[in-house]
Amino acid sequence: MKPSRHPATHPSSGPERPAPAPGLPALPGRRGFLGGLLATAAAAAAGPALAAPAHASARPAAAPSPRATRPLLLGTYTSEAGGGTGIGTATYDTATGAITPGPVITGVDNPSYLALHPSGSTVYAVAEQDPGAVTAVRLAPDGTYEVLGSRPTGGSGTTHLSVHPSGRWLLSADYGSGSVAVHPITEDGSLGERSDLVTHSSPPPGPGQGGPHAHQIVTAPDGGHVLAVDLGTDTVYTYALDESAGTLTEVSRAALAPGSGPRHLAFHPGGRSAYLACELDDTLVVCAYDPATGALTPGPGQSTGTGSGTSYPAQPVVTGDGAYVYLANRGPNSLTRYAVENDGAAVRLLDTVPVGGDWPRQLALSPDSSLLFAANQRSSTVTVFRVGPDGSLTAVGDPFPAPVAVCVLPLP
């Protein structure tokens, strides 16, 4: 049965409830500095609003050169106690991993997931609420930002979004309604009216899962297919995107084990394998991918290495050379390391390490895969790890305080 094309009415499950925690300072108004964060001098010129919180590391650090400092964006829930007031900004030292706080991009509601346009000039944020929405924010070369506006997705609980490699289409996933949407991106980075909405109406939800829950939407490395991961139906849907009309046509679907709860996948850079975190049965599934047809073929579930209890795996990430996969486990607050074998078609469990925070919701690698960042929702922190030549993870610095940290996005 083909998914229906109309707004769904399933209630949103709402954001995962964190404990209150201190956050980054906010600046008034809808404009703030971003580009200036690339240099320590600009941070100093911004005054006390950019100073590190008193409970952050007190060790003085030598001023890094601008070339060694890169921007970092932080997603949060603005509607939660202890949450942020918009998209947090910061910088990180590419040599040490040390994070320095910056101002907050205000005027953005519940930006729990972020994605950057290929041009680097615009960032997009979900509004994880009911009704769901997506927001565009221009990052100007002079260091200012401008909120370009929001568009409704047609669903509820928008939880993930990504930009098509062409830069012309924004793809979003609505957890509450089990739907996925497409919006055109204009030349200035703003969003046009929704061009398509697909609601996952089959197969039936898994045991106890209540309904469809689209959790991720991403373009495959071939650029010709879009994959939507639905936790509620235990299915990954593959669509062809009409790049002239902005519409989705289903071409394949992959069935996962009933009750497995697929959440997020990450592709191997070779483009023929993907690694899928299943949060309800505590597994990582290695999937074969056919670029010609868009078909995803799941293999057997792999252990997370976390022992007894529920690990609630959240998200896998793959190093740029395709040699290692890391998995965030929210239950035991750990990271699992896998070696990639057989040109991406297999993984071998190596070890787990403590994440240094509570409830690691999302992971991100720096553009050169030398650092790994973990957004820890319940402890309101971001922890940083150096990635060794053997894929080993070594914690660096102190946990960085960020209010209800649910997304971290290191910029190139």
mmCIF file of C-alpha atoms in Angstrom:
data_model
loop_
_atom_site.group_PDB
_atom_site.id
_atom_site.type_symbol
_atom_site.label_atom_id
_atom_site.label_comp_id
_atom_site.label_asym_id
_atom_site.label_seq_id
_atom_site.Cartn_x
_atom_site.Cartn_y
_atom_site.Cartn_z
ATOM 1 C CA MET A 1 0.000 0.000 0.000
ATOM 2 C CA LYS A 2 1.399 3.381 -0.969
ATOM 3 C CA PRO A 3 1.782 5.938 1.849
ATOM 4 C CA SER A 4 -1.007 8.507 1.905
ATOM 5 C CA ARG A 5 -0.378 12.125 0.953
ATOM 6 C CA HIS A 6 -2.259 14.135 3.556
ATOM 7 C CA PRO A 7 -1.534 15.512 7.015
ATOM 8 C CA ALA A 8 -1.762 12.898 9.731
ATOM 9 C CA THR A 9 -3.547 13.319 13.037
ATOM 10 C CA HIS A 10 -1.418 11.131 15.314
ATOM 11 C CA PRO A 11 -0.542 13.077 18.456
ATOM 12 C CA SER A 12 3.089 14.000 18.948
ATOM 13 C CA SER A 13 4.958 12.174 21.661
ATOM 14 C CA GLY A 14 6.691 15.456 22.494
ATOM 15 C CA PRO A 15 10.365 15.972 23.265
ATOM 16 C CA GLU A 16 12.225 13.689 25.641
ATOM 17 C CA ARG A 17 12.047 15.362 29.021
ATOM 18 C CA PRO A 18 15.422 16.548 30.336
ATOM 19 C CA ALA A 19 16.427 17.707 33.776
ATOM 20 C CA PRO A 20 16.859 21.472 34.191
ATOM 21 C CA ALA A 21 20.419 22.690 33.724
ATOM 22 C CA PRO A 22 22.268 25.966 33.253
ATOM 23 C CA GLY A 23 22.753 27.226 29.720
ATOM 24 C CA LEU A 24 24.556 29.626 27.482
ATOM 25 C CA PRO A 25 23.961 33.371 27.720
ATOM 26 C CA ALA A 26 21.430 34.830 25.286
ATOM 27 C CA LEU A 27 21.671 38.141 23.514
ATOM 28 C CA PRO A 28 18.574 40.315 23.043
ATOM 29 C CA GLY A 29 17.049 40.832 19.633
ATOM 30 C CA ARG A 30 17.028 38.655 16.539
ATOM 31 C CA ARG A 31 20.573 39.408 15.408
ATOM 32 C CA GLY A 32 23.905 38.376 16.910
ATOM 33 C CA PHE A 33 27.485 37.635 16.025
ATOM 34 C CA LEU A 34 28.442 34.314 14.375
ATOM 35 C CA GLY A 35 31.239 34.877 11.891
ATOM 36 C CA GLY A 36 33.199 36.791 14.533
ATOM 37 C CA LEU A 37 33.355 33.629 16.584
ATOM 38 C CA LEU A 38 36.096 32.373 14.289
ATOM 39 C CA ALA A 39 38.657 34.572 16.035
ATOM 40 C CA THR A 40 39.403 34.953 19.712
ATOM 41 C CA ALA A 41 39.773 38.691 19.212
ATOM 42 C CA ALA A 42 36.176 38.940 18.030
ATOM 43 C CA ALA A 43 35.011 36.924 21.012
ATOM 44 C CA ALA A 44 36.801 39.285 23.343
ATOM 45 C CA ALA A 45 35.335 42.306 21.595
ATOM 46 C CA ALA A 46 31.843 40.955 22.143
ATOM 47 C CA GLY A 47 32.256 41.533 25.858
ATOM 48 C CA PRO A 48 30.858 39.676 28.911
ATOM 49 C CA ALA A 49 28.032 37.996 26.948
ATOM 50 C CA LEU A 50 30.627 35.653 25.428
ATOM 51 C CA ALA A 51 32.433 34.836 28.653
ATOM 52 C CA ALA A 52 32.527 31.203 29.714
ATOM 53 C CA PRO A 53 30.109 30.270 32.518
ATOM 54 C CA ALA A 54 31.654 30.180 35.978
ATOM 55 C CA HIS A 55 31.294 26.413 36.219
ATOM 56 C CA ALA A 56 33.188 25.803 32.955
ATOM 57 C CA SER A 57 36.887 24.974 32.933
ATOM 58 C CA ALA A 58 38.829 27.757 34.628
ATOM 59 C CA ARG A 59 42.173 26.859 33.039
ATOM 60 C CA PRO A 60 43.398 29.748 30.863
ATOM 61 C CA ALA A 61 44.178 28.818 27.290
ATOM 62 C CA ALA A 62 46.480 30.451 24.804
ATOM 63 C CA ALA A 63 44.616 32.336 22.097
ATOM 64 C CA PRO A 64 44.305 29.974 19.123
ATOM 65 C CA SER A 65 44.940 31.246 15.628
ATOM 66 C CA PRO A 66 41.791 31.891 13.564
ATOM 67 C CA ARG A 67 42.703 28.951 11.339
ATOM 68 C CA ALA A 68 42.587 26.589 14.321
ATOM 69 C CA THR A 69 39.148 27.708 15.497
ATOM 70 C CA ARG A 70 35.913 26.653 13.849
ATOM 71 C CA PRO A 71 32.226 27.413 14.565
ATOM 72 C CA LEU A 72 29.870 25.074 16.376
ATOM 73 C CA LEU A 73 26.062 25.280 16.496
ATOM 74 C CA LEU A 74 23.933 23.785 19.273
ATOM 75 C CA GLY A 75 20.322 22.589 19.154
ATOM 76 C CA THR A 76 18.009 22.587 22.169
ATOM 77 C CA TYR A 77 14.389 22.733 23.331
ATOM 78 C CA THR A 78 13.249 26.283 24.037
ATOM 79 C CA SER A 79 9.968 25.080 25.566
ATOM 80 C CA GLU A 80 11.597 22.933 28.262
ATOM 81 C CA ALA A 81 12.584 23.955 31.774
ATOM 82 C CA GLY A 82 16.332 24.569 31.698
ATOM 83 C CA GLY A 83 16.286 24.687 27.909
ATOM 84 C CA GLY A 84 17.893 27.251 25.674
ATOM 85 C CA THR A 85 16.529 30.403 24.098
ATOM 86 C CA GLY A 86 17.409 29.533 20.499
ATOM 87 C CA ILE A 87 20.297 28.070 18.504
ATOM 88 C CA GLY A 88 23.458 28.204 20.588
ATOM 89 C CA THR A 89 26.722 29.231 18.976
ATOM 90 C CA ALA A 90 30.262 28.425 20.035
ATOM 91 C CA THR A 91 33.704 27.774 18.602
ATOM 92 C CA TYR A 92 35.974 24.792 19.026
ATOM 93 C CA ASP A 93 39.744 24.558 18.847
ATOM 94 C CA THR A 94 40.624 22.037 16.154
ATOM 95 C CA ALA A 95 43.843 21.098 17.973
ATOM 96 C CA THR A 96 42.572 20.750 21.553
ATOM 97 C CA GLY A 97 38.803 20.308 21.143
ATOM 98 C CA ALA A 98 38.199 23.102 23.672
ATOM 99 C CA ILE A 99 34.819 24.814 23.185
ATOM 100 C CA THR A 100 34.253 28.539 23.768
ATOM 101 C CA PRO A 101 30.661 29.795 24.128
ATOM 102 C CA GLY A 102 29.151 32.478 21.918
ATOM 103 C CA PRO A 103 25.818 34.291 21.621
ATOM 104 C CA VAL A 104 22.464 32.667 20.964
ATOM 105 C CA ILE A 105 20.503 32.941 17.722
ATOM 106 C CA THR A 106 17.090 33.867 19.096
ATOM 107 C CA GLY A 107 13.706 33.806 17.404
ATOM 108 C CA VAL A 108 13.875 30.069 16.661
ATOM 109 C CA ASP A 109 11.506 27.693 18.487
ATOM 110 C CA ASN A 110 12.573 24.226 19.685
ATOM 111 C CA PRO A 111 15.534 23.827 17.289
ATOM 112 C CA SER A 112 16.253 20.225 18.277
ATOM 113 C CA TYR A 113 17.996 19.338 15.001
ATOM 114 C CA LEU A 114 20.100 21.446 12.641
ATOM 115 C CA ALA A 115 21.409 21.096 9.085
ATOM 116 C CA LEU A 116 23.707 23.304 7.024
ATOM 117 C CA HIS A 117 23.134 24.276 3.387
ATOM 118 C CA PRO A 118 25.977 23.103 1.080
ATOM 119 C CA SER A 119 26.885 26.758 0.486
ATOM 120 C CA GLY A 120 27.478 27.245 4.205
ATOM 121 C CA SER A 121 25.395 30.423 4.136
ATOM 122 C CA THR A 122 22.175 29.103 5.704
ATOM 123 C CA VAL A 123 21.350 26.786 8.561
ATOM 124 C CA TYR A 124 17.977 25.055 8.912
ATOM 125 C CA ALA A 125 16.305 24.032 12.165
ATOM 126 C CA VAL A 126 13.319 21.873 12.995
ATOM 127 C CA ALA A 127 10.612 23.193 15.310
ATOM 128 C CA GLU A 128 9.892 20.033 17.290
ATOM 129 C CA GLN A 129 6.355 20.839 18.365
ATOM 130 C CA ASP A 130 2.739 20.533 17.223
ATOM 131 C CA PRO A 131 2.245 21.735 14.559
ATOM 132 C CA GLY A 132 5.713 21.032 13.253
ATOM 133 C CA ALA A 133 7.761 23.506 11.257
ATOM 134 C CA VAL A 134 11.163 24.179 9.721
ATOM 135 C CA THR A 135 13.086 27.456 9.982
ATOM 136 C CA ALA A 136 15.828 29.024 7.846
ATOM 137 C CA VAL A 137 18.562 31.245 9.320
ATOM 138 C CA ARG A 138 20.997 33.136 7.098
ATOM 139 C CA LEU A 139 24.607 33.256 8.331
ATOM 140 C CA ALA A 140 26.028 36.410 6.767
ATOM 141 C CA PRO A 141 29.748 36.860 5.941
ATOM 142 C CA ASP A 142 29.903 39.925 8.210
ATOM 143 C CA GLY A 143 29.090 37.798 11.231
ATOM 144 C CA THR A 144 25.419 38.677 11.592
ATOM 145 C CA TYR A 145 22.509 36.308 11.264
ATOM 146 C CA GLU A 146 18.957 36.752 10.064
ATOM 147 C CA VAL A 147 16.003 34.489 10.735
ATOM 148 C CA LEU A 148 14.447 34.144 7.293
ATOM 149 C CA GLY A 149 11.185 32.632 8.501
ATOM 150 C CA SER A 150 9.479 29.303 9.096
ATOM 151 C CA ARG A 151 7.232 27.013 7.082
ATOM 152 C CA PRO A 152 4.818 24.379 8.442
ATOM 153 C CA THR A 153 5.694 20.793 7.588
ATOM 154 C CA GLY A 154 2.070 19.636 7.620
ATOM 155 C CA GLY A 155 2.856 17.171 10.416
ATOM 156 C CA SER A 156 3.702 17.238 14.106
ATOM 157 C CA GLY A 157 6.819 16.814 16.171
ATOM 158 C CA THR A 158 9.324 17.618 13.419
ATOM 159 C CA THR A 159 12.446 15.837 14.618
ATOM 160 C CA HIS A 160 14.954 15.669 11.743
ATOM 161 C CA LEU A 161 15.847 17.496 8.559
ATOM 162 C CA SER A 162 18.509 17.449 5.867
ATOM 163 C CA VAL A 163 19.371 19.433 2.769
ATOM 164 C CA HIS A 164 19.424 17.657 -0.590
ATOM 165 C CA PRO A 165 22.957 17.790 -2.095
ATOM 166 C CA SER A 166 21.642 20.025 -4.899
ATOM 167 C CA GLY A 167 20.905 22.676 -2.257
ATOM 168 C CA ARG A 168 17.439 23.191 -3.764
ATOM 169 C CA TRP A 169 15.277 21.088 -1.420
ATOM 170 C CA LEU A 170 14.861 20.754 2.344
ATOM 171 C CA LEU A 171 13.688 17.344 3.574
ATOM 172 C CA SER A 172 12.089 16.922 7.011
ATOM 173 C CA ALA A 173 10.705 14.094 9.159
ATOM 174 C CA ASP A 174 7.758 14.429 11.561
ATOM 175 C CA TYR A 175 7.949 11.998 14.466
ATOM 176 C CA GLY A 176 4.483 12.681 15.859
ATOM 177 C CA SER A 177 2.577 12.221 12.605
ATOM 178 C CA GLY A 178 4.880 9.726 10.893
ATOM 179 C CA SER A 179 5.222 11.945 7.837
ATOM 180 C CA VAL A 180 7.984 13.384 5.678
ATOM 181 C CA ALA A 181 7.895 16.710 3.839
ATOM 182 C CA VAL A 182 9.749 18.586 1.108
ATOM 183 C CA HIS A 183 10.241 22.360 0.896
ATOM 184 C CA PRO A 184 11.921 24.288 -1.924
ATOM 185 C CA ILE A 185 14.949 26.401 -1.020
ATOM 186 C CA THR A 186 15.123 29.749 -2.796
ATOM 187 C CA GLU A 187 18.292 31.478 -4.007
ATOM 188 C CA ASP A 188 18.611 33.480 -0.793
ATOM 189 C CA GLY A 189 18.278 30.353 1.357
ATOM 190 C CA SER A 190 14.717 30.984 2.515
ATOM 191 C CA LEU A 191 12.027 28.321 2.257
ATOM 192 C CA GLY A 192 9.080 28.189 -0.113
ATOM 193 C CA GLU A 193 5.721 26.549 0.467
ATOM 194 C CA ARG A 194 5.801 22.790 0.994
ATOM 195 C CA SER A 195 5.935 20.878 -2.292
ATOM 196 C CA ASP A 196 5.083 17.428 -0.902
ATOM 197 C CA LEU A 197 3.963 15.570 2.202
ATOM 198 C CA VAL A 198 3.925 11.781 2.559
ATOM 199 C CA THR A 199 2.434 10.030 5.588
ATOM 200 C CA HIS A 200 3.534 6.483 6.396
ATOM 201 C CA SER A 201 0.259 4.574 6.532
ATOM 202 C CA SER A 202 1.622 1.034 6.110
ATOM 203 C CA PRO A 203 2.812 -1.403 7.307
ATOM 204 C CA PRO A 204 1.029 -1.443 10.684
ATOM 205 C CA PRO A 205 3.004 -0.114 13.659
ATOM 206 C CA GLY A 206 5.250 -2.480 15.555
ATOM 207 C CA PRO A 207 4.203 -3.944 18.920
ATOM 208 C CA GLY A 208 3.438 -1.167 21.392
ATOM 209 C CA GLN A 209 4.678 1.541 19.028
ATOM 210 C CA GLY A 210 1.369 3.356 18.669
ATOM 211 C CA GLY A 211 1.675 4.592 15.107
ATOM 212 C CA PRO A 212 4.172 5.680 12.461
ATOM 213 C CA HIS A 213 7.072 7.789 13.785
ATOM 214 C CA ALA A 214 9.349 9.153 11.076
ATOM 215 C CA HIS A 215 12.659 9.840 12.810
ATOM 216 C CA GLN A 216 15.105 10.659 10.025
ATOM 217 C CA ILE A 217 15.210 11.608 6.350
ATOM 218 C CA VAL A 218 18.469 11.678 4.412
ATOM 219 C CA THR A 219 19.718 11.563 0.824
ATOM 220 C CA ALA A 220 21.796 8.519 -0.155
ATOM 221 C CA PRO A 221 25.352 9.157 -1.403
ATOM 222 C CA ASP A 222 24.218 8.493 -4.977
ATOM 223 C CA GLY A 223 22.066 11.627 -4.755
ATOM 224 C CA GLY A 224 19.180 9.955 -6.522
ATOM 225 C CA HIS A 225 17.329 8.456 -3.594
ATOM 226 C CA VAL A 226 15.958 9.743 -0.285
ATOM 227 C CA LEU A 227 15.608 7.380 2.698
ATOM 228 C CA ALA A 228 13.163 7.888 5.571
ATOM 229 C CA VAL A 229 13.610 5.883 8.783
ATOM 230 C CA ASP A 230 10.349 5.213 10.644
ATOM 231 C CA LEU A 231 10.664 3.975 14.221
ATOM 232 C CA GLY A 232 6.951 3.208 14.546
ATOM 233 C CA THR A 233 6.518 0.989 11.484
ATOM 234 C CA ASP A 234 9.957 -0.687 11.755
ATOM 235 C CA THR A 235 10.578 0.330 8.153
ATOM 236 C CA VAL A 236 13.032 2.333 6.064
ATOM 237 C CA TYR A 237 11.289 3.855 3.023
ATOM 238 C CA THR A 238 13.256 4.752 -0.113
ATOM 239 C CA TYR A 239 11.922 7.533 -2.329
ATOM 240 C CA ALA A 240 12.940 9.035 -5.635
ATOM 241 C CA LEU A 241 12.929 12.824 -5.474
ATOM 242 C CA ASP A 242 11.701 14.670 -8.538
ATOM 243 C CA GLU A 243 14.209 17.523 -8.519
ATOM 244 C CA SER A 244 12.069 19.736 -10.708
ATOM 245 C CA ALA A 245 8.778 19.344 -8.809
ATOM 246 C CA GLY A 246 10.024 18.526 -5.299
ATOM 247 C CA THR A 247 7.844 15.427 -4.968
ATOM 248 C CA LEU A 248 8.614 11.996 -3.527
ATOM 249 C CA THR A 249 7.781 8.654 -5.139
ATOM 250 C CA GLU A 250 8.311 5.496 -3.120
ATOM 251 C CA VAL A 251 10.548 2.974 -4.900
ATOM 252 C CA SER A 252 11.447 0.521 -2.136
ATOM 253 C CA ARG A 253 11.003 -0.255 1.543
ATOM 254 C CA ALA A 254 13.102 -2.277 3.961
ATOM 255 C CA ALA A 255 11.435 -4.170 6.811
ATOM 256 C CA LEU A 256 13.267 -4.388 10.121
ATOM 257 C CA ALA A 257 12.506 -6.865 12.899
ATOM 258 C CA PRO A 258 9.099 -6.183 14.512
ATOM 259 C CA GLY A 259 9.566 -3.997 17.550
ATOM 260 C CA SER A 260 13.166 -3.091 16.678
ATOM 261 C CA GLY A 261 12.464 0.650 16.432
ATOM 262 C CA PRO A 262 14.882 1.891 13.733
ATOM 263 C CA ARG A 263 15.916 5.447 14.571
ATOM 264 C CA HIS A 264 18.874 6.799 12.569
ATOM 265 C CA LEU A 265 21.196 5.487 9.854
ATOM 266 C CA ALA A 266 24.562 6.593 8.515
ATOM 267 C CA PHE A 267 26.069 5.668 5.163
ATOM 268 C CA HIS A 268 29.543 4.303 4.544
ATOM 269 C CA PRO A 269 31.414 6.698 2.208
ATOM 270 C CA GLY A 270 31.600 3.915 -0.366
ATOM 271 C CA GLY A 271 27.850 4.327 -0.810
ATOM 272 C CA ARG A 272 26.920 0.645 -0.748
ATOM 273 C CA SER A 273 26.440 0.083 2.990
ATOM 274 C CA ALA A 274 24.592 1.840 5.801
ATOM 275 C CA TYR A 275 24.518 1.368 9.573
ATOM 276 C CA LEU A 276 21.160 1.622 11.313
ATOM 277 C CA ALA A 277 20.607 2.188 15.046
ATOM 278 C CA CYS A 278 17.538 0.357 16.368
ATOM 279 C CA GLU A 279 16.644 1.867 19.713
ATOM 280 C CA LEU A 280 14.047 -0.624 20.931
ATOM 281 C CA ASP A 281 15.964 -3.887 20.497
ATOM 282 C CA ASP A 282 19.430 -2.455 21.267
ATOM 283 C CA THR A 283 21.113 -3.326 17.979
ATOM 284 C CA LEU A 284 23.143 -1.869 15.148
ATOM 285 C CA VAL A 285 22.050 -3.269 11.791
ATOM 286 C CA VAL A 286 24.436 -3.328 8.831
ATOM 287 C CA CYS A 287 22.454 -2.806 5.623
ATOM 288 C CA ALA A 288 23.451 -3.351 2.004
ATOM 289 C CA TYR A 289 22.431 -0.531 -0.315
ATOM 290 C CA ASP A 290 21.919 -0.682 -4.089
ATOM 291 C CA PRO A 291 22.442 2.790 -5.646
ATOM 292 C CA ALA A 292 20.779 1.692 -8.889
ATOM 293 C CA THR A 293 17.433 0.815 -7.302
ATOM 294 C CA GLY A 294 17.578 2.499 -3.893
ATOM 295 C CA ALA A 295 16.899 -0.847 -2.199
ATOM 296 C CA LEU A 296 18.179 -1.201 1.363
ATOM 297 C CA THR A 297 18.695 -4.775 2.596
ATOM 298 C CA PRO A 298 19.105 -5.120 6.389
ATOM 299 C CA GLY A 299 21.361 -7.789 7.855
ATOM 300 C CA PRO A 300 21.152 -9.298 11.338
ATOM 301 C CA GLY A 301 21.286 -7.004 14.351
ATOM 302 C CA GLN A 302 24.738 -6.510 15.888
ATOM 303 C CA SER A 303 25.414 -6.172 19.607
ATOM 304 C CA THR A 304 25.987 -2.718 21.057
ATOM 305 C CA GLY A 305 28.424 -4.225 23.569
ATOM 306 C CA THR A 306 26.597 -2.604 26.467
ATOM 307 C CA GLY A 307 25.618 -5.757 28.365
ATOM 308 C CA SER A 308 22.276 -6.287 30.061
ATOM 309 C CA GLY A 309 19.640 -3.600 30.313
ATOM 310 C CA THR A 310 18.254 -1.318 27.635
ATOM 311 C CA SER A 311 20.860 0.774 25.850
ATOM 312 C CA TYR A 312 18.510 2.923 23.708
ATOM 313 C CA PRO A 313 21.037 3.421 20.877
ATOM 314 C CA ALA A 314 20.459 6.817 19.319
ATOM 315 C CA GLN A 315 22.696 7.473 16.345
ATOM 316 C CA PRO A 316 25.665 6.042 14.434
ATOM 317 C CA VAL A 317 28.363 8.122 12.739
ATOM 318 C CA VAL A 318 31.055 6.955 10.312
ATOM 319 C CA THR A 319 34.577 8.372 10.003
ATOM 320 C CA GLY A 320 35.376 10.078 6.735
ATOM 321 C CA ASP A 321 37.706 7.269 5.655
ATOM 322 C CA GLY A 322 35.004 4.690 6.380
ATOM 323 C CA ALA A 323 37.204 2.775 8.834
ATOM 324 C CA TYR A 324 35.164 3.136 12.040
ATOM 325 C CA VAL A 325 31.554 3.456 13.198
ATOM 326 C CA TYR A 326 30.573 5.005 16.541
ATOM 327 C CA LEU A 327 27.217 4.518 18.230
ATOM 328 C CA ALA A 328 25.661 6.612 21.021
ATOM 329 C CA ASN A 329 23.964 4.553 23.757
ATOM 330 C CA ARG A 330 21.650 6.628 25.944
ATOM 331 C CA GLY A 331 20.837 3.997 28.576
ATOM 332 C CA PRO A 332 24.389 3.230 29.791
ATOM 333 C CA ASN A 333 25.698 6.644 28.645
ATOM 334 C CA SER A 334 28.392 5.153 26.466
ATOM 335 C CA LEU A 335 29.852 5.148 22.972
ATOM 336 C CA THR A 336 30.419 1.904 21.083
ATOM 337 C CA ARG A 337 33.310 1.627 18.626
ATOM 338 C CA TYR A 338 33.175 -0.712 15.637
ATOM 339 C CA ALA A 339 35.828 -1.489 13.033
ATOM 340 C CA VAL A 340 34.460 -1.506 9.498
ATOM 341 C CA GLU A 341 35.370 -4.521 7.396
ATOM 342 C CA ASN A 342 34.725 -5.980 3.953
ATOM 343 C CA ASP A 343 34.555 -2.568 2.226
ATOM 344 C CA GLY A 344 31.795 -1.460 4.570
ATOM 345 C CA ALA A 345 29.664 -4.604 4.434
ATOM 346 C CA ALA A 346 30.527 -5.743 7.979
ATOM 347 C CA VAL A 347 31.463 -4.301 11.364
ATOM 348 C CA ARG A 348 33.409 -5.776 14.267
ATOM 349 C CA LEU A 349 32.689 -4.657 17.835
ATOM 350 C CA LEU A 350 35.823 -3.250 19.450
ATOM 351 C CA ASP A 351 34.880 -1.606 22.755
ATOM 352 C CA THR A 352 32.729 0.948 24.566
ATOM 353 C CA VAL A 353 33.771 4.091 26.440
ATOM 354 C CA PRO A 354 31.840 6.321 28.869
ATOM 355 C CA VAL A 355 30.403 9.379 27.149
ATOM 356 C CA GLY A 356 31.009 11.616 30.160
ATOM 357 C CA GLY A 357 27.431 12.920 30.226
ATOM 358 C CA ASP A 358 23.825 11.810 30.598
ATOM 359 C CA TRP A 359 21.641 10.657 27.669
ATOM 360 C CA PRO A 360 23.823 11.143 24.558
ATOM 361 C CA ARG A 361 21.115 12.123 22.073
ATOM 362 C CA GLN A 362 23.280 12.948 19.052
ATOM 363 C CA LEU A 363 26.851 12.593 17.763
ATOM 364 C CA ALA A 364 28.851 14.563 15.206
ATOM 365 C CA LEU A 365 32.358 14.254 13.810
ATOM 366 C CA SER A 366 34.454 17.282 12.924
ATOM 367 C CA PRO A 367 34.889 17.693 9.159
ATOM 368 C CA ASP A 368 38.281 15.929 9.268
ATOM 369 C CA SER A 369 37.001 13.204 11.668
ATOM 370 C CA SER A 370 39.693 14.084 14.215
ATOM 371 C CA LEU A 371 37.154 15.008 16.923
ATOM 372 C CA LEU A 372 33.855 13.483 18.002
ATOM 373 C CA PHE A 373 31.206 15.589 19.753
ATOM 374 C CA ALA A 374 28.372 14.149 21.874
ATOM 375 C CA ALA A 375 25.263 16.180 22.773
ATOM 376 C CA ASN A 376 24.109 14.943 26.190
ATOM 377 C CA GLN A 377 20.499 15.934 26.727
ATOM 378 C CA ARG A 378 19.889 15.265 30.415
ATOM 379 C CA SER A 379 23.211 16.594 31.711
ATOM 380 C CA SER A 380 23.008 19.651 29.416
ATOM 381 C CA THR A 381 26.566 19.148 28.240
ATOM 382 C CA VAL A 382 28.630 18.524 25.136
ATOM 383 C CA THR A 383 31.580 16.178 25.546
ATOM 384 C CA VAL A 384 34.483 15.995 23.112
ATOM 385 C CA PHE A 385 36.734 13.080 22.153
ATOM 386 C CA ARG A 386 39.901 12.907 20.122
ATOM 387 C CA VAL A 387 39.756 10.188 17.473
ATOM 388 C CA GLY A 388 43.034 8.256 17.329
ATOM 389 C CA PRO A 389 44.597 6.685 14.235
ATOM 390 C CA ASP A 390 43.224 3.350 15.456
ATOM 391 C CA GLY A 391 39.755 4.825 15.965
ATOM 392 C CA SER A 392 40.204 4.997 19.741
ATOM 393 C CA LEU A 393 38.320 7.715 21.622
ATOM 394 C CA THR A 394 40.051 9.866 24.230
ATOM 395 C CA ALA A 395 38.035 12.432 26.175
ATOM 396 C CA VAL A 396 39.504 15.944 25.965
ATOM 397 C CA GLY A 397 38.750 18.890 28.214
ATOM 398 C CA ASP A 398 35.820 19.315 30.558
ATOM 399 C CA PRO A 399 32.169 18.794 29.560
ATOM 400 C CA PHE A 400 30.908 21.990 27.932
ATOM 401 C CA PRO A 401 27.676 23.358 29.459
ATOM 402 C CA ALA A 402 24.886 23.758 26.879
ATOM 403 C CA PRO A 403 21.196 23.908 27.846
ATOM 404 C CA VAL A 404 19.358 20.655 27.039
ATOM 405 C CA ALA A 405 21.926 19.738 24.402
ATOM 406 C CA VAL A 406 20.168 17.617 21.770
ATOM 407 C CA CYS A 407 22.168 18.502 18.640
ATOM 408 C CA VAL A 408 25.728 19.622 17.964
ATOM 409 C CA LEU A 409 26.786 20.756 14.483
ATOM 410 C CA PRO A 410 30.495 21.498 13.835
ATOM 411 C CA LEU A 411 30.803 23.708 10.770
ATOM 412 C CA PRO A 412 33.516 23.296 8.125
#
